[in-house]
C-alpha positions as semicolon CSV with decimal commas, in nm:
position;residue;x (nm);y (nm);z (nm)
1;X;10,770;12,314;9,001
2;X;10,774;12,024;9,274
3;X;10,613;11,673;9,207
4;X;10,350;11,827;9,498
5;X;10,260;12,103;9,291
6;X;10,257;11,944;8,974
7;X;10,034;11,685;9,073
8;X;9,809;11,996;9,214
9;X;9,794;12,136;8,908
10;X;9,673;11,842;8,742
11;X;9,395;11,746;8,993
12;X;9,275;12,148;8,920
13;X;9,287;12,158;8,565
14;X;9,121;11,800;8,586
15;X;9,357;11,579;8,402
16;X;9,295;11,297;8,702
17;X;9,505;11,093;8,513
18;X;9,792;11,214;8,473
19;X;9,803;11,338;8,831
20;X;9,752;10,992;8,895
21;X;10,043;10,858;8,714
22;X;10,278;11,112;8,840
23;X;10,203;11,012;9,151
24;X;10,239;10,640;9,069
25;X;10,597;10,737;8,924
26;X;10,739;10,970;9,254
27;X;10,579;10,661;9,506
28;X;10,832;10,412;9,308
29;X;11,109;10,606;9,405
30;X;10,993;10,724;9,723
31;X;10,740;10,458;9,846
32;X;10,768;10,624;10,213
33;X;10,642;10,972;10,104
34;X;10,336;11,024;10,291
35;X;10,245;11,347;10,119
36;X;10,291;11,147;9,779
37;X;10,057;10,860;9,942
38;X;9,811;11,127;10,082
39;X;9,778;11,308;9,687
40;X;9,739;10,975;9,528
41;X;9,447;10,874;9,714
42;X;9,327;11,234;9,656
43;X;9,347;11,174;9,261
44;X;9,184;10,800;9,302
45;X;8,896;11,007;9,468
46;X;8,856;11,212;9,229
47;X;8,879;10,985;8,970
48;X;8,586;10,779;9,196
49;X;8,808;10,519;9,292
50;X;8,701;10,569;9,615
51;X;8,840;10,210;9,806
52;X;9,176;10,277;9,627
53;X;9,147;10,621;9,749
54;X;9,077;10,507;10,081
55;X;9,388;10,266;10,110
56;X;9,634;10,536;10,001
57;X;9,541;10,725;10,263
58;X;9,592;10,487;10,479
59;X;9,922;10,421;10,357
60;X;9,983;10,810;10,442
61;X;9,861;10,722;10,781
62;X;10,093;10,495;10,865
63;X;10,323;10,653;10,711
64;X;10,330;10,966;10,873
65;X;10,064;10,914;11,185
66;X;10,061;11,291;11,286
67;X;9,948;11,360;10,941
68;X;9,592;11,582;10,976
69;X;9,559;11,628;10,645
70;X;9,532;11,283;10,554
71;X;9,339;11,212;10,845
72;X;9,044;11,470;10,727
73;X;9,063;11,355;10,350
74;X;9,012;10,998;10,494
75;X;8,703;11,129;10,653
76;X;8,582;11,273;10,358
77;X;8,542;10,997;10,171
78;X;8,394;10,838;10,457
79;X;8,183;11,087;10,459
80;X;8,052;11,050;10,127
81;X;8,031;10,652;10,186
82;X;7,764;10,765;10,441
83;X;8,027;10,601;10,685
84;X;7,901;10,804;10,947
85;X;8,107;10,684;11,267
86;X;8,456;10,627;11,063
87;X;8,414;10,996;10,930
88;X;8,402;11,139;11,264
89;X;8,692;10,953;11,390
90;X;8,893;11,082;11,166
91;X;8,804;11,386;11,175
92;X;8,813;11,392;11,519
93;X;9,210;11,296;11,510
94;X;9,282;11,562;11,245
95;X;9,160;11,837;11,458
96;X;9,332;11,661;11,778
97;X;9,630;11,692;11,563
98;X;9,611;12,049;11,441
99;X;9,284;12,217;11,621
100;X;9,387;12,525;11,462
101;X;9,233;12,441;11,124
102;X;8,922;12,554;11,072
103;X;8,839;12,368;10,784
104;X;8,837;12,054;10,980
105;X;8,546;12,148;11,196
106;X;8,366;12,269;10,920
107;X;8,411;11,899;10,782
108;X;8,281;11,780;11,081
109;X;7,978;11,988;11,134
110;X;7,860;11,882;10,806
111;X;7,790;11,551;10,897
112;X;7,584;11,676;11,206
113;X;7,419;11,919;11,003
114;X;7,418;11,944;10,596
115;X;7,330;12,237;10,431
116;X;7,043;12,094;10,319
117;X;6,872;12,009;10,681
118;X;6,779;12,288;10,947
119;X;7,019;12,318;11,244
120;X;6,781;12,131;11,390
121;X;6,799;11,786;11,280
122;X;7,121;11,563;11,218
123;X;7,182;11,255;11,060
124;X;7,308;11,039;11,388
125;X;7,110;11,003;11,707
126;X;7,241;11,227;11,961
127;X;7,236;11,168;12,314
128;X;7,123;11,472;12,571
129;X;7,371;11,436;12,898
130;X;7,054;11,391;13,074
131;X;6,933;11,079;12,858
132;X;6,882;10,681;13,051
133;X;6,847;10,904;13,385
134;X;6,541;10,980;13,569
């Protein structure tokens, strides 16, 4: 089993912890791995250490800049910050970056419209193309 999967395994079976700390261990010998980078912020999240979280994946950004998956997980915790506009950036670039993934727009939509609203209301203003004209 890989350091990737291991530290899978631990996030599923919920020892946050210790998927933390392997994490911490792999990044000291590979301080450049993005996926490493991208997994640890995934563990701080869960744990709830959401501005750690937040800078790990950031670190996996710049790391690895065509990296979608760290892209969307950054807009997930935006997301759940009720950081509306940073949210939808990022997951904006994840789908420019691999449009074939559903589960990106799915992310998206759900800041338009949560399941607990009607398709007809949304949590930002949206414009019609026809708005400011007369």
């Amino acid at each position: 089993m890989n350091f990737q999967q291991q530290a899978e395994l631990y996030l599923a079976i919920g020892k946050i912890d210790r998927a933390i700390s392997l994490c911490e261990e792999f990044l000291a010998q590979h301080p450049n791995s993005a996926e490493a980078c991208k997994t640890l912020g995934k563990a701080l999240q869960a744990a709830g250490k959401l501005e750690d979280a937040r800078y790990w994946y950031k670190v996996a950004i710049a790391n690895k800049p065509d990296f979608a998956e760290a892209f969307a997980n950054l807009g997930t915790l935006c997301a759940t910050l009720e950081q509306w506009h940073e949210a939808i950036s990022c997951y904006q670039k994840a789908i420019s970056l691999q449009p074939e993934f559903a589960g990106f727009y799915r992310n998206l939509s759900r800041i338009f419209f949560p399941s607990w609203q009607s398709p007809g209301s949304c949590r930002l203003p949206v414009s019609s193309p026809d708005a400011g004209t007369q």
